[in-house]
mmCIF file of C-alpha atoms in Angstrom:
data_model
loop_
_atom_site.group_PDB
_atom_site.id
_atom_site.type_symbol
_atom_site.label_atom_id
_atom_site.label_comp_id
_atom_site.label_asym_id
_atom_site.label_seq_id
_atom_site.Cartn_x
_atom_site.Cartn_y
_atom_site.Cartn_z
ATOM 1 C CA MET A 170 48.422 -231.183 180.085
ATOM 2 C CA PRO A 171 46.519 -228.104 179.173
ATOM 3 C CA LYS A 172 45.093 -225.285 181.221
ATOM 4 C CA LEU A 173 41.386 -225.824 181.179
ATOM 5 C CA THR A 174 40.301 -222.445 180.241
ATOM 6 C CA GLU A 175 36.942 -221.373 179.013
ATOM 7 C CA THR A 176 37.988 -221.106 175.394
ATOM 8 C CA PHE A 177 39.926 -224.514 175.511
ATOM 9 C CA SER A 178 37.149 -226.314 177.325
ATOM 10 C CA ASN A 179 34.474 -224.840 174.596
ATOM 11 C CA LYS A 180 36.572 -226.158 171.646
ATOM 12 C CA LEU A 181 37.124 -229.606 172.816
ATOM 13 C CA PRO A 182 35.276 -232.124 170.567
ATOM 14 C CA HIS A 183 32.748 -234.547 172.173
ATOM 15 C CA ALA A 184 34.029 -238.136 172.436
ATOM 16 C CA LYS A 185 33.371 -240.544 169.589
ATOM 17 C CA ALA A 186 33.057 -243.438 172.233
ATOM 18 C CA GLY A 187 33.324 -243.729 175.729
ATOM 19 C CA THR A 188 34.680 -240.655 177.939
ATOM 20 C CA ASP A 189 37.785 -238.599 177.399
ATOM 21 C CA LYS A 190 39.504 -237.007 180.419
ATOM 22 C CA TYR A 191 41.418 -233.773 180.534
ATOM 23 C CA TRP A 192 43.234 -232.759 183.399
ATOM 24 C CA ASP A 193 44.185 -229.207 184.331
ATOM 25 C CA ALA A 194 47.880 -228.215 184.107
ATOM 26 C CA GLU A 195 47.658 -225.793 187.017
ATOM 27 C CA ILE A 196 45.083 -227.113 189.433
ATOM 28 C CA LYS A 197 45.880 -230.767 190.525
ATOM 29 C CA GLY A 198 42.847 -232.647 190.639
ATOM 30 C CA LEU A 199 40.641 -230.818 188.392
ATOM 31 C CA VAL A 200 39.342 -232.835 185.474
ATOM 32 C CA LEU A 201 36.792 -232.391 182.540
ATOM 33 C CA PHE A 202 35.004 -235.478 181.639
ATOM 34 C CA VAL A 203 33.967 -235.242 177.870
ATOM 35 C CA GLY A 204 31.420 -237.628 176.594
ATOM 36 C CA LYS A 205 29.461 -238.047 173.415
ATOM 37 C CA ARG A 206 26.976 -235.340 174.474
ATOM 38 C CA SER A 207 28.107 -233.610 177.488
ATOM 39 C CA LYS A 208 31.111 -232.180 179.412
ATOM 40 C CA THR A 209 31.308 -232.480 183.110
ATOM 41 C CA TRP A 210 33.706 -230.961 185.628
ATOM 42 C CA TYR A 211 34.944 -233.155 188.595
ATOM 43 C CA PHE A 212 37.637 -232.832 191.252
ATOM 44 C CA GLN A 213 39.568 -235.982 192.044
ATOM 45 C CA LYS A 214 42.098 -237.075 194.467
ATOM 46 C CA ASP A 215 43.673 -239.999 196.016
ATOM 47 C CA VAL A 216 43.189 -240.073 199.768
ATOM 48 C CA GLY A 217 44.313 -242.994 202.073
ATOM 49 C CA GLY A 218 44.627 -245.246 199.099
ATOM 50 C CA GLN A 219 41.154 -244.455 197.825
ATOM 51 C CA THR A 220 40.165 -242.141 194.826
ATOM 52 C CA LYS A 221 37.823 -239.437 195.910
ATOM 53 C CA ARG A 222 35.815 -237.853 193.094
ATOM 54 C CA ILE A 223 33.421 -234.886 193.609
ATOM 55 C CA LEU A 224 31.050 -233.690 190.944
ATOM 56 C CA ILE A 225 31.286 -229.820 190.308
ATOM 57 C CA GLY A 226 28.816 -229.535 187.452
ATOM 58 C CA ARG A 227 28.255 -229.469 183.762
ATOM 59 C CA PHE A 228 30.101 -227.365 181.426
ATOM 60 C CA PRO A 229 29.162 -224.543 180.265
ATOM 61 C CA ILE A 230 26.453 -224.199 182.877
ATOM 62 C CA ILE A 231 29.512 -224.245 185.400
ATOM 63 C CA SER A 232 32.095 -221.993 183.720
ATOM 64 C CA ALA A 233 35.895 -222.841 183.609
ATOM 65 C CA GLN A 234 36.574 -219.916 186.167
ATOM 66 C CA ALA A 235 33.709 -221.354 188.551
ATOM 67 C CA ALA A 236 35.013 -224.949 188.281
ATOM 68 C CA ARG A 237 38.700 -223.682 188.991
ATOM 69 C CA GLN A 238 37.607 -221.724 191.880
ATOM 70 C CA THR A 239 35.460 -224.741 193.325
ATOM 71 C CA ALA A 240 38.475 -227.138 192.697
ATOM 72 C CA LEU A 241 40.708 -224.931 194.634
ATOM 73 C CA GLY A 242 38.273 -224.821 197.377
ATOM 74 C CA PHE A 243 38.372 -228.639 197.603
ATOM 75 C CA ALA A 244 41.913 -228.680 197.370
ATOM 76 C CA LEU A 245 42.348 -226.428 200.351
ATOM 77 C CA GLU A 246 39.787 -228.576 202.467
ATOM 78 C CA MET A 247 41.409 -231.857 201.617
ATOM 79 C CA GLY A 248 44.953 -230.527 202.123
ATOM 80 C CA ARG A 249 44.299 -228.937 205.654
ATOM 81 C CA GLY A 250 45.249 -230.805 208.902
ATOM 82 C CA ALA A 251 48.291 -233.172 208.038
ATOM 83 C CA GLY A 252 47.669 -236.649 209.443
ATOM 84 C CA LYS A 253 44.010 -236.120 209.777
ATOM 85 C CA ALA A 254 41.262 -238.061 207.780
ATOM 86 C CA ALA A 255 40.462 -235.923 204.855
ATOM 87 C CA GLN A 256 36.928 -234.977 204.504
ATOM 88 C CA ILE A 257 35.111 -233.017 201.714
ATOM 89 C CA GLY A 258 33.846 -229.800 203.495
ATOM 90 C CA ALA A 259 32.437 -226.439 202.688
ATOM 91 C CA PRO A 260 33.770 -224.668 199.562
ATOM 92 C CA THR A 261 35.399 -221.119 200.249
ATOM 93 C CA LEU A 262 33.428 -218.118 199.940
ATOM 94 C CA GLU A 263 35.284 -217.179 196.768
ATOM 95 C CA ALA A 264 34.394 -220.749 195.231
ATOM 96 C CA ALA A 265 30.859 -220.559 196.559
ATOM 97 C CA MET A 266 30.407 -217.030 194.908
ATOM 98 C CA GLU A 267 31.613 -218.157 191.602
ATOM 99 C CA VAL A 268 29.275 -221.109 191.381
ATOM 100 C CA TYR A 269 26.474 -218.897 192.549
ATOM 101 C CA LEU A 270 27.094 -216.454 189.811
ATOM 102 C CA ALA A 271 27.425 -219.116 187.268
ATOM 103 C CA ARG A 272 24.003 -220.795 187.991
ATOM 104 C CA PRO A 273 21.771 -220.939 184.902
ATOM 105 C CA LYS A 274 19.120 -218.521 185.880
ATOM 106 C CA LEU A 275 21.243 -215.340 185.833
ATOM 107 C CA ARG A 276 20.586 -211.793 186.453
ATOM 108 C CA SER A 277 22.433 -209.141 184.372
ATOM 109 C CA GLU A 278 26.082 -209.120 183.706
ATOM 110 C CA THR A 279 26.112 -205.688 185.377
ATOM 111 C CA ASN A 280 24.510 -207.154 188.491
ATOM 112 C CA LYS A 281 26.987 -210.254 188.544
ATOM 113 C CA VAL A 282 30.101 -207.710 188.228
ATOM 114 C CA GLY A 283 28.657 -205.399 190.971
ATOM 115 C CA MET A 284 28.011 -208.317 193.425
ATOM 116 C CA ARG A 285 31.444 -209.852 192.900
ATOM 117 C CA ALA A 286 32.972 -206.187 193.252
ATOM 118 C CA GLN A 287 31.130 -205.469 196.464
ATOM 119 C CA LEU A 288 32.051 -208.716 198.172
ATOM 120 C CA THR A 289 35.760 -208.540 197.082
ATOM 121 C CA LEU A 290 35.862 -205.006 198.713
ATOM 122 C CA HIS A 291 34.075 -205.538 201.796
ATOM 123 C CA LEU A 292 34.601 -209.238 202.467
ATOM 124 C CA LYS A 293 38.171 -209.615 201.327
ATOM 125 C CA ASP A 294 39.362 -211.435 204.139
ATOM 126 C CA TRP A 295 36.653 -213.879 204.015
ATOM 127 C CA MET A 296 37.005 -214.938 200.434
ATOM 128 C CA ARG A 297 39.529 -217.867 201.231
ATOM 129 C CA LEU A 298 37.585 -219.101 204.241
ATOM 130 C CA PRO A 299 35.405 -222.149 203.952
ATOM 131 C CA LEU A 300 31.688 -221.086 204.435
ATOM 132 C CA ASP A 301 31.680 -223.105 207.755
ATOM 133 C CA GLU A 302 34.381 -221.139 209.313
ATOM 134 C CA ILE A 303 32.395 -217.921 208.896
ATOM 135 C CA SER A 304 30.587 -217.491 212.161
ATOM 136 C CA LYS A 305 27.555 -215.614 213.302
ATOM 137 C CA ALA A 306 29.772 -213.330 215.515
ATOM 138 C CA MET A 307 31.983 -212.472 212.348
ATOM 139 C CA ALA A 308 28.734 -211.636 210.350
ATOM 140 C CA VAL A 309 27.533 -209.318 213.053
ATOM 141 C CA ARG A 310 30.596 -207.620 213.580
ATOM 142 C CA ARG A 311 31.223 -206.999 209.721
ATOM 143 C CA HIS A 312 27.699 -205.624 209.553
ATOM 144 C CA GLN A 313 28.336 -203.235 212.564
ATOM 145 C CA ASP A 314 31.790 -202.163 211.138
ATOM 146 C CA MET A 315 29.607 -200.845 208.071
ATOM 147 C CA THR A 316 27.158 -198.792 210.175
ATOM 148 C CA GLY A 317 28.307 -195.613 208.382
ATOM 149 C CA SER A 318 26.810 -197.006 205.110
ATOM 150 C CA PRO A 319 23.861 -198.993 206.473
ATOM 151 C CA SER A 320 22.159 -199.690 203.048
ATOM 152 C CA ALA A 321 25.509 -201.073 201.670
ATOM 153 C CA ALA A 322 25.926 -203.040 204.878
ATOM 154 C CA ASN A 323 22.463 -204.798 204.456
ATOM 155 C CA HIS A 324 23.259 -205.190 200.739
ATOM 156 C CA VAL A 325 26.698 -206.841 201.107
ATOM 157 C CA LEU A 326 25.641 -209.391 203.964
ATOM 158 C CA ARG A 327 22.324 -210.206 201.984
ATOM 159 C CA SER A 328 24.562 -211.026 198.878
ATOM 160 C CA PHE A 329 26.518 -213.184 201.209
ATOM 161 C CA ARG A 330 23.393 -214.798 202.649
ATOM 162 C CA ALA A 331 22.486 -215.623 199.115
ATOM 163 C CA ILE A 332 25.478 -217.308 198.209
ATOM 164 C CA TYR A 333 25.766 -219.091 201.408
ATOM 165 C CA ASN A 334 22.118 -220.465 201.052
ATOM 166 C CA HIS A 335 22.858 -221.525 197.431
ATOM 167 C CA ALA A 336 25.913 -223.605 198.710
ATOM 168 C CA ARG A 337 23.616 -225.298 201.292
ATOM 169 C CA ARG A 338 21.633 -227.040 198.506
ATOM 170 C CA THR A 339 24.738 -229.168 197.936
ATOM 171 C CA CYS A 340 26.827 -228.848 200.984
ATOM 172 C CA ASP A 341 26.277 -229.832 204.619
ATOM 173 C CA LEU A 342 26.213 -226.439 206.286
ATOM 174 C CA PRO A 343 24.536 -225.020 209.390
ATOM 175 C CA GLU A 344 22.100 -222.218 209.058
ATOM 176 C CA CYS A 345 23.375 -218.956 207.718
ATOM 177 C CA PRO A 346 25.420 -216.845 210.181
ATOM 178 C CA THR A 347 23.417 -213.832 209.093
ATOM 179 C CA MET A 348 20.546 -214.923 211.114
ATOM 180 C CA ALA A 349 22.255 -213.409 214.006
ATOM 181 C CA ILE A 350 22.335 -209.807 212.431
ATOM 182 C CA GLU A 351 19.965 -206.971 213.282
ATOM 183 C CA TRP A 352 19.416 -205.525 209.904
ATOM 184 C CA PHE A 353 19.592 -201.701 209.465
ATOM 185 C CA GLU A 354 16.139 -200.204 208.812
ATOM 186 C CA ASP A 355 15.978 -199.698 205.038
ATOM 187 C CA LYS A 356 14.532 -196.268 204.273
ATOM 188 C CA PRO A 357 13.989 -195.872 200.464
ATOM 189 C CA ASP A 358 14.625 -192.467 199.186
ATOM 190 C CA GLY A 359 11.263 -191.970 197.641
ATOM 191 C CA ARG A 360 12.015 -188.438 196.265
ATOM 192 C CA ILE A 361 10.641 -187.436 192.904
ATOM 193 C CA ILE A 362 11.422 -184.270 190.617
ATOM 194 C CA GLU A 363 8.539 -181.998 191.885
ATOM 195 C CA ASP A 364 9.545 -178.902 189.630
ATOM 196 C CA LEU A 365 9.974 -180.114 186.069
ATOM 197 C CA LYS A 366 10.247 -176.612 184.862
ATOM 198 C CA HIS A 367 13.367 -176.193 187.027
ATOM 199 C CA TRP A 368 14.641 -179.686 185.906
ATOM 200 C CA ARG A 369 14.288 -178.466 182.239
ATOM 201 C CA LYS A 370 16.487 -175.373 182.978
ATOM 202 C CA THR A 371 18.906 -177.408 184.825
ATOM 203 C CA ILE A 372 19.377 -179.937 181.964
ATOM 204 C CA ASP A 373 19.636 -177.177 179.556
ATOM 205 C CA ASP A 374 22.482 -175.505 181.407
ATOM 206 C CA LEU A 375 24.582 -178.712 181.230
ATOM 207 C CA PRO A 376 27.622 -178.145 179.082
ATOM 208 C CA ASN A 377 27.939 -181.859 177.721
ATOM 209 C CA PRO A 378 25.190 -182.520 175.235
ATOM 210 C CA ILE A 379 25.600 -186.301 175.866
ATOM 211 C CA HIS A 380 24.710 -185.685 179.661
ATOM 212 C CA ARG A 381 21.802 -183.566 178.640
ATOM 213 C CA VAL A 382 20.158 -186.424 176.484
ATOM 214 C CA PHE A 383 21.064 -188.984 179.170
ATOM 215 C CA TYR A 384 18.911 -187.175 181.770
ATOM 216 C CA GLU A 385 16.291 -186.694 179.196
ATOM 217 C CA LEU A 386 16.011 -190.145 178.178
ATOM 218 C CA LEU A 387 15.867 -191.283 181.958
ATOM 219 C CA LEU A 388 12.940 -189.019 182.490
ATOM 220 C CA PHE A 389 10.911 -189.966 179.342
ATOM 221 C CA THR A 390 11.420 -193.663 179.659
ATOM 222 C CA GLY A 391 11.908 -194.681 183.180
ATOM 223 C CA LEU A 392 14.940 -196.870 182.431
ATOM 224 C CA ARG A 393 17.524 -197.552 185.071
ATOM 225 C CA LYS A 394 20.798 -195.707 184.772
ATOM 226 C CA THR A 395 22.831 -198.702 183.972
ATOM 227 C CA GLU A 396 20.300 -199.597 181.205
ATOM 228 C CA VAL A 397 20.724 -196.238 179.708
ATOM 229 C CA PHE A 398 24.709 -196.025 180.052
ATOM 230 C CA THR A 399 25.119 -199.275 178.009
ATOM 231 C CA LEU A 400 22.567 -198.683 175.191
ATOM 232 C CA ARG A 401 23.946 -199.336 171.777
ATOM 233 C CA TRP A 402 22.318 -198.031 168.738
ATOM 234 C CA GLU A 403 21.274 -201.534 167.451
ATOM 235 C CA GLN A 404 18.957 -201.657 170.395
ATOM 236 C CA ILE A 405 17.079 -198.516 169.367
ATOM 237 C CA GLN A 406 14.421 -199.641 166.975
ATOM 238 C CA GLU A 407 11.606 -197.812 165.478
ATOM 239 C CA ASP A 408 8.962 -198.611 167.892
ATOM 240 C CA ARG A 409 10.910 -199.881 170.906
ATOM 241 C CA ILE A 410 14.180 -199.974 172.897
ATOM 242 C CA HIS A 411 15.387 -203.677 173.224
ATOM 243 C CA LEU A 412 17.326 -204.531 176.493
ATOM 244 C CA PRO A 413 18.753 -208.178 175.751
ATOM 245 C CA MET A 414 19.364 -208.546 179.525
ATOM 246 C CA THR A 415 18.099 -206.694 182.549
ATOM 247 C CA LYS A 416 18.524 -206.562 186.314
ATOM 248 C CA ASN A 417 15.639 -209.321 186.836
ATOM 249 C CA GLY A 418 17.487 -211.641 184.575
ATOM 250 C CA ARG A 419 15.336 -211.335 181.229
ATOM 251 C CA SER A 420 15.226 -209.303 178.239
ATOM 252 C CA PHE A 421 12.848 -206.238 177.965
ATOM 253 C CA ASP A 422 11.136 -204.371 175.111
ATOM 254 C CA LEU A 423 10.023 -200.744 175.873
ATOM 255 C CA PRO A 424 7.692 -199.131 173.475
ATOM 256 C CA ILE A 425 8.819 -195.600 172.232
ATOM 257 C CA SER A 426 7.540 -192.907 170.078
ATOM 258 C CA GLN A 427 8.649 -190.185 167.968
ATOM 259 C CA LEU A 428 9.544 -188.119 171.027
ATOM 260 C CA HIS A 429 12.127 -190.583 172.000
ATOM 261 C CA HIS A 430 13.752 -190.542 168.629
ATOM 262 C CA GLU A 431 13.826 -186.654 168.678
ATOM 263 C CA ILE A 432 15.586 -186.760 172.289
ATOM 264 C CA LEU A 433 18.190 -189.049 170.969
ATOM 265 C CA ALA A 434 18.688 -187.315 167.535
ATOM 266 C CA PRO A 435 21.691 -185.013 168.735
ATOM 267 C CA LEU A 436 23.883 -188.106 169.446
ATOM 268 C CA ARG A 437 23.374 -190.038 166.198
ATOM 269 C CA HIS A 438 26.385 -188.667 164.556
ATOM 270 C CA LEU A 439 28.831 -189.423 167.536
ATOM 271 C CA SER A 440 29.240 -193.129 167.476
ATOM 272 C CA ARG A 441 28.210 -196.099 165.236
ATOM 273 C CA ASP A 442 28.076 -198.168 168.529
ATOM 274 C CA TRP A 443 27.399 -196.520 171.831
ATOM 275 C CA VAL A 444 24.257 -194.311 172.234
ATOM 276 C CA PHE A 445 26.291 -192.367 175.067
ATOM 277 C CA PRO A 446 29.822 -192.723 173.988
ATOM 278 C CA SER A 447 32.803 -191.642 176.116
ATOM 279 C CA PRO A 448 36.395 -191.778 174.686
ATOM 280 C CA LYS A 449 37.911 -191.532 178.135
ATOM 281 C CA SER A 450 35.978 -194.543 179.577
ATOM 282 C CA GLU A 451 37.368 -198.003 179.318
ATOM 283 C CA SER A 452 34.061 -199.342 178.471
ATOM 284 C CA GLY A 453 33.438 -196.993 175.658
ATOM 285 C CA HIS A 454 30.482 -195.393 176.991
ATOM 286 C CA ILE A 455 29.576 -192.924 179.852
ATOM 287 C CA THR A 456 29.573 -194.066 183.452
ATOM 288 C CA ARG A 457 29.635 -190.964 185.510
ATOM 289 C CA PRO A 458 27.540 -188.203 183.973
ATOM 290 C CA GLU A 459 27.696 -184.890 185.648
ATOM 291 C CA ARG A 460 25.870 -185.051 189.023
ATOM 292 C CA LEU A 461 22.735 -183.004 189.740
ATOM 293 C CA LYS A 462 20.355 -182.382 192.586
ATOM 294 C CA TYR A 463 18.139 -184.801 190.681
ATOM 295 C CA ASN A 464 19.706 -188.131 190.938
ATOM 296 C CA PRO A 465 19.252 -190.700 188.078
ATOM 297 C CA HIS A 466 16.700 -192.860 190.181
ATOM 298 C CA MET A 467 14.668 -189.747 190.906
ATOM 299 C CA HIS A 468 13.976 -189.600 187.189
ATOM 300 C CA ARG A 469 12.671 -193.163 187.218
ATOM 301 C CA ARG A 470 10.510 -192.560 190.204
ATOM 302 C CA THR A 471 9.054 -189.317 188.722
ATOM 303 C CA PHE A 472 8.275 -191.025 185.297
ATOM 304 C CA ALA A 473 6.232 -193.792 187.331
ATOM 305 C CA THR A 474 4.765 -191.196 189.570
ATOM 306 C CA VAL A 475 3.656 -188.910 186.717
ATOM 307 C CA ALA A 476 2.243 -191.987 184.759
ATOM 308 C CA MET A 477 -0.036 -192.790 187.678
ATOM 309 C CA GLU A 478 -1.143 -189.392 188.416
ATOM 310 C CA ALA A 479 -2.114 -189.284 184.607
ATOM 311 C CA GLY A 480 -4.431 -192.227 184.910
ATOM 312 C CA VAL A 481 -2.101 -195.097 184.029
ATOM 313 C CA LEU A 482 -2.850 -198.180 186.157
ATOM 314 C CA GLU A 483 -0.134 -199.303 188.534
ATOM 315 C CA GLU A 484 -0.142 -202.633 187.016
ATOM 316 C CA ILE A 485 0.834 -200.977 183.566
ATOM 317 C CA VAL A 486 3.291 -198.470 185.089
ATOM 318 C CA GLY A 487 5.131 -201.778 186.618
ATOM 319 C CA ARG A 488 5.254 -203.420 183.123
ATOM 320 C CA LEU A 489 6.757 -200.112 181.772
ATOM 321 C CA LEU A 490 9.375 -200.226 184.530
ATOM 322 C CA ASN A 491 10.170 -204.023 183.997
ATOM 323 C CA HIS A 492 9.126 -204.778 187.437
ATOM 324 C CA THR A 493 8.157 -208.388 188.041
ATOM 325 C CA PRO A 494 4.546 -208.832 188.835
ATOM 326 C CA LEU A 495 3.419 -209.797 192.291
ATOM 327 C CA SER A 496 0.575 -211.982 191.126
ATOM 328 C CA ILE A 497 0.761 -215.511 189.571
ATOM 329 C CA THR A 498 -1.454 -214.263 186.872
ATOM 330 C CA GLY A 499 0.956 -211.454 186.251
ATOM 331 C CA GLN A 500 4.056 -213.555 186.285
ATOM 332 C CA ARG A 501 2.872 -216.680 184.479
ATOM 333 C CA TYR A 502 -0.067 -215.675 182.163
ATOM 334 C CA THR A 503 -0.396 -212.154 181.025
ATOM 335 C CA ARG A 504 2.069 -210.964 178.359
ATOM 336 C CA PRO A 505 0.706 -207.366 177.143
ATOM 337 C CA SER A 506 2.060 -206.556 173.716
ATOM 338 C CA LEU A 507 4.071 -203.354 172.878
ATOM 339 C CA ASP A 508 0.935 -202.027 171.130
ATOM 340 C CA ALA A 509 -0.985 -202.450 174.251
ATOM 341 C CA LEU A 510 1.502 -200.628 176.459
ATOM 342 C CA ARG A 511 2.304 -197.919 173.888
ATOM 343 C CA PRO A 512 -0.801 -195.477 174.755
ATOM 344 C CA SER A 513 0.328 -195.685 178.438
ATOM 345 C CA MET A 514 3.860 -194.655 177.535
ATOM 346 C CA GLU A 515 2.418 -191.811 175.255
ATOM 347 C CA ILE A 516 0.146 -190.532 178.143
ATOM 348 C CA ALA A 517 3.093 -190.556 180.423
ATOM 349 C CA CYS A 518 5.360 -188.628 178.217
ATOM 350 C CA ALA A 519 2.513 -186.125 177.241
ATOM 351 C CA GLU A 520 2.027 -185.360 180.969
ATOM 352 C CA ILE A 521 5.749 -184.906 181.554
ATOM 353 C CA LEU A 522 5.813 -182.275 178.700
ATOM 354 C CA ASN A 523 2.603 -180.590 179.840
ATOM 355 C CA ARG A 524 4.311 -180.143 183.466
ATOM 356 C CA ILE A 525 7.459 -178.821 181.934
ATOM 357 C CA ASP A 526 5.610 -176.396 179.566
ATOM 358 C CA ASN A 527 2.974 -175.103 181.972
#
């Protein structure tokens, strides 16, 4: 029997007739049903003389990794309590997390990696627990244990809540234990770069030219730092920066002008692939530019603030920042073109330059 990896499952041909079954070599009970048109994951086990078969989901919507984690959770649940009647209970947090991250409507890969890393770090001892064994008291205690980093505490437990509530759609679970948490007050930073002349001097004094351009591009585009970190030259087009996947789970095109090309020009010869290369980084691009008194998100807030003060409508600023509109009209009907947004980008950039020079 083979190990049902992503690559192996993807290469399996569809059945010419009926259904072919492929059992996993490592996880007993995990099986992939391959029909004429679809591939479907199941977990199957004989219990009390009867075959129990549980649907996990369609491949590739449910990846091999997510299916394996889910099957492990089912195996753990069905194997606990020798002599007791086996029941199909809640998946483990780890299995539920993988299913949540494998859902069709995804956010960016960076967001997925970040969520998995945060939960693995702060909720490591919960990962093998079935969701229905994680109590309100445990949730409250873990939230309080992270009081030194209130924002992180809120973020981690809210991520747990999202995973738990997603699992409730298919599992019989009580109300999420985070209902007992008294959330820390979220105090957004809100700071912007007040003195752009001083910012210009600070940037010019940076010894690394890659870092200089990084901060310049942040200020003149309003992009998120991770979006800039991972930019490839193929995404820099004559009239736009194309982001194939962003934090909110969709692609995005940002209008740019000659000014942006001039900002990027010093880096053109450094790499054929990454705009901000780093030979010391495993990823191939920078991940930790030199820290300034002006953090990366201050640049994004400054771009937005200057644009509004220069007369750009708040709705248009939101479009340039790739924020999801609040209104139904904004979400479902209006799709302004790049040419419609370009004058607003030029107004914002011109005002930033004016404040630097005057």
